[in-house]
Amino acid sequence: MAQPVTNPDRDLDWVRGIPQQNRCLVMGVVNVTPDSFSDGGLWFDSDAAIKHGRDLIAEGADIVDVGGESTRPGAQRVSGEEELRRVVPVIAALAADGALVSVDTMRVEVAEAALEAGARIVNDISGGLADPAMPRLVAGAKVPYVVMHWRGHSHDMQTRAVYTDVIGEVCDELRQRMDAVVAEGVDPELIIVDPGIGFAKTAEHNWALLAHLDRIRALGRPILLATSRKTFLGRLLAAPDGTPRPPMERGDATVATTTLAAAQGAWCIRVHEVLPNVDAVRVVAAWRAAR
Ligand code: PMM
């Protein structure tokens, strides 16, 4: 893993305990699921998932995010037991290599086992809403906690994509979640906020959020952003007959959104393809340094 820099760009956010770079960080996705929208089934087997995580680190990922439950729109939940079975061996192997691993889970028992296996970040897409015991666990473990904007489980979340002022409401709801988890003992300095691109949001909502990361940054915490291969990009790049661009062909558009996010000071971007996105954040770092 790259060494921390001694003189980071003072404009860049940072999170205690996570090696600092002079650029936006890159989190590589390891979905140990049979049904994720973007790469479902490719890394379902533990050995394949471990190899994939190692490849992402070799390509320059600062963090690998390991998840065992698909959250694509309409997805049904898996059992906690199954989620544990999927993620724990993968996390243990990658952490043993020295990788900085986050666990993508809404379940406290999965987060607990993941931390025991060596994960050092909890990425909870529900921001503590799905499992009310989660903030306590994270508070006790004193690890960075990704609090994402979320309005309910994936099976019907798109019915909740109703806003009069999406940026204002997402900021207010994130602020409420930050206050709630701090009330449970989470150190405010360890919170990372995420506007939750695609979660109870239409394409228009996603674009509005991506255009106004400054407003989310005003919450005072580093931003994690995950646009990679998401549906709004597929819609934007639809064929003339309206067929959305398939997830695997949304890589270049993902890099474009990474550039936009990094230029607005995002702390980290979460992506499926690491190499081109590391290039993009390095370009943005050079551009920012020259301004
Ligand atoms: N999106 C997905 C999964 N985990 N975590 C955070 N913090 N933010 C996100 O937007 C997010 C996430 C869904 O994407 P995937 O199925 O490609 O992993």
Short mmCIF file of C-alpha atoms and ligand atoms in Angstrom, two decimals:
data_model
loop_
_atom_site.label_atom_id
_atom_site.label_comp_id
_atom_site.label_asym_id
_atom_site.label_seq_id
_atom_site.Cartn_x
_atom_site.Cartn_y
_atom_site.Cartn_z
CA MET A 1 0.00 0.00 0.00
CA ALA A 2 1.20 3.53 -0.73
CA GLN A 3 2.76 5.51 2.10
CA PRO A 4 1.08 8.54 3.62
CA VAL A 5 2.35 11.79 2.15
CA THR A 6 3.96 14.31 4.48
CA ASN A 7 2.49 17.42 2.98
CA PRO A 8 -1.04 16.68 1.83
CA ASP A 9 -3.18 19.19 -0.04
CA ARG A 10 -4.77 21.08 2.83
CA ASP A 11 -8.06 21.13 0.94
CA LEU A 12 -8.37 17.37 1.16
CA ASP A 13 -10.48 15.70 3.80
CA TRP A 14 -9.00 12.84 5.77
CA VAL A 15 -10.19 10.25 8.25
CA ARG A 16 -8.26 9.25 11.34
CA GLY A 17 -6.67 5.84 11.02
CA ILE A 18 -6.81 5.73 7.21
CA PRO A 19 -3.55 6.38 5.35
CA GLN A 20 -3.63 9.81 3.79
CA GLN A 21 -2.82 10.41 0.13
CA ASN A 22 -2.51 13.68 -1.76
CA ARG A 23 -5.62 12.69 -3.74
CA CYS A 24 -9.10 11.28 -3.45
CA LEU A 25 -8.94 7.68 -2.23
CA VAL A 26 -10.16 4.73 -4.26
CA MET A 27 -12.21 1.92 -2.72
CA GLY A 28 -12.46 -1.22 -4.84
CA VAL A 29 -15.64 -3.30 -4.66
CA VAL A 30 -15.63 -7.02 -3.91
CA ASN A 31 -19.22 -8.24 -4.15
CA VAL A 32 -19.40 -11.82 -2.86
CA THR A 33 -22.92 -12.16 -4.22
CA PRO A 34 -24.65 -14.13 -6.98
CA ASP A 35 -26.92 -11.23 -7.95
CA SER A 36 -25.34 -7.74 -7.72
CA PHE A 37 -26.50 -5.62 -10.63
CA SER A 38 -23.00 -4.68 -11.68
CA ASP A 39 -20.95 -7.85 -11.41
CA GLY A 40 -23.33 -10.43 -9.93
CA GLY A 41 -21.87 -13.90 -9.63
CA LEU A 42 -18.36 -13.12 -10.86
CA TRP A 43 -16.76 -13.31 -7.40
CA PHE A 44 -19.31 -15.46 -5.56
CA ASP A 45 -16.79 -18.17 -4.80
CA SER A 46 -14.48 -17.23 -1.86
CA ASP A 47 -11.26 -17.98 -3.75
CA ALA A 48 -12.39 -15.92 -6.73
CA ALA A 49 -13.38 -13.07 -4.42
CA ILE A 50 -10.03 -13.16 -2.60
CA LYS A 51 -8.16 -13.13 -5.89
CA HIS A 52 -10.30 -10.25 -7.11
CA GLY A 53 -9.60 -8.25 -3.94
CA ARG A 54 -5.87 -8.87 -4.36
CA ASP A 55 -6.05 -7.75 -7.98
CA LEU A 56 -7.82 -4.54 -6.95
CA ILE A 57 -5.13 -3.81 -4.34
CA ALA A 58 -2.42 -4.50 -6.93
CA GLU A 59 -4.14 -2.02 -9.24
CA GLY A 60 -3.88 0.66 -6.55
CA ALA A 61 -7.05 0.44 -4.46
CA ASP A 62 -6.55 2.14 -1.10
CA ILE A 63 -9.43 0.19 0.46
CA VAL A 64 -11.33 -2.95 -0.54
CA ASP A 65 -15.03 -3.05 0.33
CA VAL A 66 -16.32 -6.59 0.84
CA GLY A 67 -20.08 -7.19 0.76
CA GLY A 68 -22.25 -10.30 0.80
CA GLU A 69 -25.70 -8.86 0.18
CA SER A 70 -26.91 -7.33 -3.07
CA THR A 71 -28.72 -4.03 -2.66
CA ARG A 72 -29.70 -3.49 -6.28
CA PRO A 73 -33.17 -1.98 -6.71
CA GLY A 74 -35.76 -4.70 -6.03
CA ALA A 75 -33.31 -7.08 -4.29
CA GLN A 76 -34.58 -9.38 -1.55
CA ARG A 77 -32.49 -9.81 1.60
CA VAL A 78 -30.23 -12.79 2.31
CA SER A 79 -29.99 -14.33 5.79
CA GLY A 80 -27.35 -13.11 8.24
CA GLU A 81 -25.90 -16.62 8.30
CA GLU A 82 -25.44 -16.65 4.54
CA GLU A 83 -23.96 -13.15 4.55
CA LEU A 84 -21.42 -14.23 7.19
CA ARG A 85 -20.53 -17.33 5.20
CA ARG A 86 -19.86 -15.19 2.14
CA VAL A 87 -17.80 -12.36 3.59
CA VAL A 88 -15.79 -13.61 6.56
CA PRO A 89 -13.24 -15.83 4.71
CA VAL A 90 -12.68 -13.14 2.10
CA ILE A 91 -12.14 -10.41 4.68
CA ALA A 92 -9.84 -12.64 6.73
CA ALA A 93 -7.64 -13.42 3.72
CA LEU A 94 -7.40 -9.83 2.45
CA ALA A 95 -6.81 -8.40 5.94
CA ALA A 96 -4.08 -11.02 6.52
CA ASP A 97 -2.37 -9.64 3.40
CA GLY A 98 -2.33 -6.22 5.09
CA ALA A 99 -5.11 -4.71 2.97
CA LEU A 100 -7.35 -2.03 4.44
CA VAL A 101 -10.73 -3.76 4.31
CA SER A 102 -14.19 -2.34 4.83
CA VAL A 103 -17.26 -4.48 5.31
CA ASP A 104 -20.39 -3.50 3.40
CA THR A 105 -23.20 -4.67 5.67
CA MET A 106 -26.32 -3.50 7.45
CA ARG A 107 -26.18 -6.30 10.06
CA VAL A 108 -24.44 -5.95 13.39
CA GLU A 109 -23.52 -9.64 13.61
CA VAL A 110 -21.83 -9.46 10.21
CA ALA A 111 -19.99 -6.24 11.10
CA GLU A 112 -18.82 -7.78 14.37
CA ALA A 113 -17.50 -10.94 12.70
CA ALA A 114 -15.93 -8.85 9.95
CA LEU A 115 -14.08 -6.68 12.47
CA GLU A 116 -12.87 -9.82 14.23
CA ALA A 117 -11.65 -11.12 10.87
CA GLY A 118 -9.64 -7.93 10.33
CA ALA A 119 -11.95 -5.37 8.67
CA ARG A 120 -11.13 -1.83 9.79
CA ILE A 121 -14.06 0.19 8.37
CA VAL A 122 -17.82 -0.41 8.60
CA ASN A 123 -19.77 0.63 5.49
CA ASP A 124 -23.43 0.59 6.52
CA ILE A 125 -25.62 1.68 3.62
CA SER A 126 -28.51 2.20 6.04
CA GLY A 127 -26.53 4.54 8.29
CA GLY A 128 -27.60 2.54 11.34
CA LEU A 129 -31.31 2.42 10.43
CA ALA A 130 -31.54 -1.23 9.37
CA ASP A 131 -29.97 -2.63 12.53
CA PRO A 132 -30.28 -0.30 15.52
CA ALA A 133 -27.46 -2.17 17.30
CA MET A 134 -24.92 -1.21 14.63
CA PRO A 135 -23.87 2.25 15.90
CA ARG A 136 -23.09 0.81 19.37
CA LEU A 137 -20.85 -1.84 17.88
CA VAL A 138 -19.02 0.72 15.73
CA ALA A 139 -18.71 3.07 18.72
CA GLY A 140 -17.07 0.32 20.78
CA ALA A 141 -14.78 -0.76 17.95
CA LYS A 142 -13.69 2.86 17.31
CA VAL A 143 -13.44 2.31 13.56
CA PRO A 144 -14.40 4.64 10.71
CA TYR A 145 -18.12 4.38 9.94
CA VAL A 146 -19.67 5.12 6.53
CA VAL A 147 -23.13 6.56 7.11
CA MET A 148 -25.06 6.48 3.85
CA HIS A 149 -28.34 8.25 3.05
CA TRP A 150 -31.00 5.52 2.93
CA ARG A 151 -34.78 5.45 3.12
CA GLY A 152 -35.52 1.73 3.30
CA HIS A 153 -34.66 -1.69 1.95
CA SER A 154 -34.06 -2.26 -1.74
CA HIS A 155 -37.21 -4.28 -2.51
CA ASP A 156 -39.31 -1.10 -2.56
CA MET A 157 -36.87 1.79 -2.07
CA GLN A 158 -37.66 3.47 -5.37
CA THR A 159 -41.20 4.23 -4.11
CA ARG A 160 -39.43 6.53 -1.62
CA ALA A 161 -37.63 8.54 -4.30
CA VAL A 162 -39.81 11.57 -3.61
CA TYR A 163 -38.22 14.92 -2.74
CA THR A 164 -39.08 18.58 -3.12
CA ASP A 165 -35.44 19.58 -2.57
CA VAL A 166 -33.28 16.49 -2.92
CA ILE A 167 -30.01 18.08 -1.81
CA GLY A 168 -31.54 19.79 1.23
CA GLU A 169 -33.45 16.67 2.28
CA VAL A 170 -30.48 14.32 1.82
CA CYS A 171 -28.31 16.71 3.87
CA ASP A 172 -30.96 17.00 6.60
CA GLU A 173 -31.48 13.24 6.78
CA LEU A 174 -27.72 12.60 6.84
CA ARG A 175 -27.35 15.16 9.62
CA GLN A 176 -30.07 13.35 11.60
CA ARG A 177 -28.27 10.04 11.15
CA MET A 178 -24.95 11.58 12.16
CA ASP A 179 -26.56 12.96 15.33
CA ALA A 180 -28.23 9.62 16.04
CA VAL A 181 -25.05 7.57 15.73
CA VAL A 182 -23.07 10.09 17.78
CA ALA A 183 -25.76 9.78 20.46
CA GLU A 184 -24.99 6.03 20.46
CA GLY A 185 -21.33 6.77 21.12
CA VAL A 186 -19.79 6.96 17.65
CA ASP A 187 -16.87 9.40 17.53
CA PRO A 188 -17.94 12.19 15.11
CA GLU A 189 -14.38 12.27 13.80
CA LEU A 190 -14.79 8.73 12.48
CA ILE A 191 -17.94 9.38 10.44
CA ILE A 192 -17.82 9.37 6.64
CA VAL A 193 -20.96 10.53 4.85
CA ASP A 194 -22.36 9.18 1.58
CA PRO A 195 -25.36 10.62 -0.29
CA GLY A 196 -26.35 7.11 -1.45
CA ILE A 197 -26.41 7.42 -5.23
CA GLY A 198 -29.26 5.27 -6.59
CA PHE A 199 -30.81 4.51 -3.20
CA ALA A 200 -34.38 5.86 -3.21
CA LYS A 201 -33.28 8.27 -5.92
CA THR A 202 -34.11 8.83 -9.57
CA ALA A 203 -31.49 9.70 -12.17
CA GLU A 204 -32.39 13.37 -11.76
CA HIS A 205 -31.82 13.15 -8.00
CA ASN A 206 -28.45 11.46 -8.54
CA TRP A 207 -27.28 14.15 -10.96
CA ALA A 208 -28.38 16.90 -8.57
CA LEU A 209 -26.37 15.34 -5.76
CA LEU A 210 -23.32 14.81 -7.94
CA ALA A 211 -23.52 18.46 -9.00
CA HIS A 212 -23.64 19.75 -5.41
CA LEU A 213 -21.15 17.78 -3.34
CA ASP A 214 -20.15 21.11 -1.78
CA ARG A 215 -23.49 21.12 0.06
CA ILE A 216 -22.87 17.62 1.41
CA ARG A 217 -19.32 18.57 2.33
CA ALA A 218 -20.76 21.37 4.41
CA LEU A 219 -21.92 18.65 6.83
CA GLY A 220 -18.30 18.76 7.93
CA ARG A 221 -17.36 15.16 7.26
CA PRO A 222 -15.48 13.44 4.41
CA ILE A 223 -17.60 12.16 1.53
CA LEU A 224 -17.61 8.68 0.04
CA LEU A 225 -19.35 8.50 -3.32
CA ALA A 226 -20.39 5.39 -5.25
CA THR A 227 -21.59 6.00 -8.80
CA SER A 228 -19.81 3.03 -10.36
CA ARG A 229 -21.83 1.34 -13.16
CA LYS A 230 -25.10 2.58 -11.65
CA THR A 231 -28.42 2.72 -13.47
CA PHE A 232 -28.44 6.50 -14.02
CA LEU A 233 -25.32 6.09 -16.17
CA GLY A 234 -26.96 3.27 -18.11
CA ARG A 235 -29.97 5.51 -18.77
CA LEU A 236 -27.83 8.46 -19.84
CA LEU A 237 -25.98 6.28 -22.35
CA ALA A 238 -29.03 4.35 -23.58
CA ALA A 239 -29.15 3.19 -27.18
CA PRO A 240 -31.43 5.10 -29.60
CA ASP A 241 -34.19 2.53 -28.94
CA GLY A 242 -34.00 3.33 -25.21
CA THR A 243 -32.16 0.16 -24.12
CA PRO A 244 -29.92 1.14 -21.18
CA ARG A 245 -26.17 0.70 -21.61
CA PRO A 246 -25.30 -2.59 -19.79
CA PRO A 247 -23.47 -2.26 -16.43
CA MET A 248 -20.17 -3.66 -17.74
CA GLU A 249 -20.09 -0.95 -20.43
CA ARG A 250 -20.46 1.96 -18.02
CA GLY A 251 -16.77 2.09 -17.07
CA ASP A 252 -15.81 5.25 -18.99
CA ALA A 253 -18.85 7.11 -17.67
CA THR A 254 -17.89 5.97 -14.17
CA VAL A 255 -14.43 7.47 -14.65
CA ALA A 256 -16.07 10.75 -15.72
CA THR A 257 -18.14 10.82 -12.51
CA THR A 258 -15.02 9.99 -10.47
CA THR A 259 -13.33 13.03 -11.99
CA LEU A 260 -16.31 15.24 -11.12
CA ALA A 261 -16.44 13.90 -7.56
CA ALA A 262 -12.70 14.22 -6.92
CA ALA A 263 -12.67 17.75 -8.35
CA GLN A 264 -15.36 18.66 -5.81
CA GLY A 265 -13.27 17.29 -2.95
CA ALA A 266 -14.80 13.83 -2.41
CA TRP A 267 -12.67 11.92 0.09
CA CYS A 268 -13.10 8.52 -1.56
CA ILE A 269 -14.85 6.96 -4.52
CA ARG A 270 -16.13 3.38 -4.50
CA VAL A 271 -15.63 1.62 -7.85
CA HIS A 272 -15.62 -1.77 -9.53
CA GLU A 273 -12.67 -1.01 -11.85
CA VAL A 274 -9.75 0.41 -9.91
CA LEU A 275 -7.05 1.19 -12.48
CA PRO A 276 -8.81 3.83 -14.63
CA ASN A 277 -10.31 5.47 -11.57
CA VAL A 278 -6.91 5.72 -9.84
CA ASP A 279 -5.68 7.43 -13.01
CA ALA A 280 -8.62 9.84 -12.82
CA VAL A 281 -8.04 10.81 -9.18
CA ARG A 282 -4.35 11.32 -9.93
CA VAL A 283 -5.25 13.63 -12.80
CA VAL A 284 -7.54 15.59 -10.50
CA ALA A 285 -4.83 15.81 -7.82
CA ALA A 286 -2.38 17.28 -10.35
CA TRP A 287 -5.03 19.71 -11.58
CA ARG A 288 -5.91 20.79 -8.04
CA ALA A 289 -2.26 21.28 -7.15
CA ALA A 290 -1.79 23.54 -10.18
CA ARG A 291 -4.72 25.82 -9.36
N1 PMM B 1 -23.78 1.17 -3.37
C1 PMM B 1 -23.83 -0.17 -3.45
C2 PMM B 1 -23.29 -0.96 -2.43
N2 PMM B 1 -22.67 -0.42 -1.37
N3 PMM B 1 -21.95 1.50 -0.22
C3 PMM B 1 -21.89 2.82 -0.12
N4 PMM B 1 -21.28 3.39 0.93
N5 PMM B 1 -22.43 3.65 -1.05
C4 PMM B 1 -23.09 3.16 -2.15
O1 PMM B 1 -23.62 3.96 -2.95
C5 PMM B 1 -23.17 1.75 -2.29
C6 PMM B 1 -22.59 0.93 -1.28
C7 PMM B 1 -24.48 -0.82 -4.64
O2 PMM B 1 -23.57 -1.02 -5.67
P1 PMM B 1 -22.92 -2.46 -6.02
O3 PMM B 1 -24.02 -3.47 -6.06
O4 PMM B 1 -22.26 -2.29 -7.32
O5 PMM B 1 -21.93 -2.80 -4.97
#
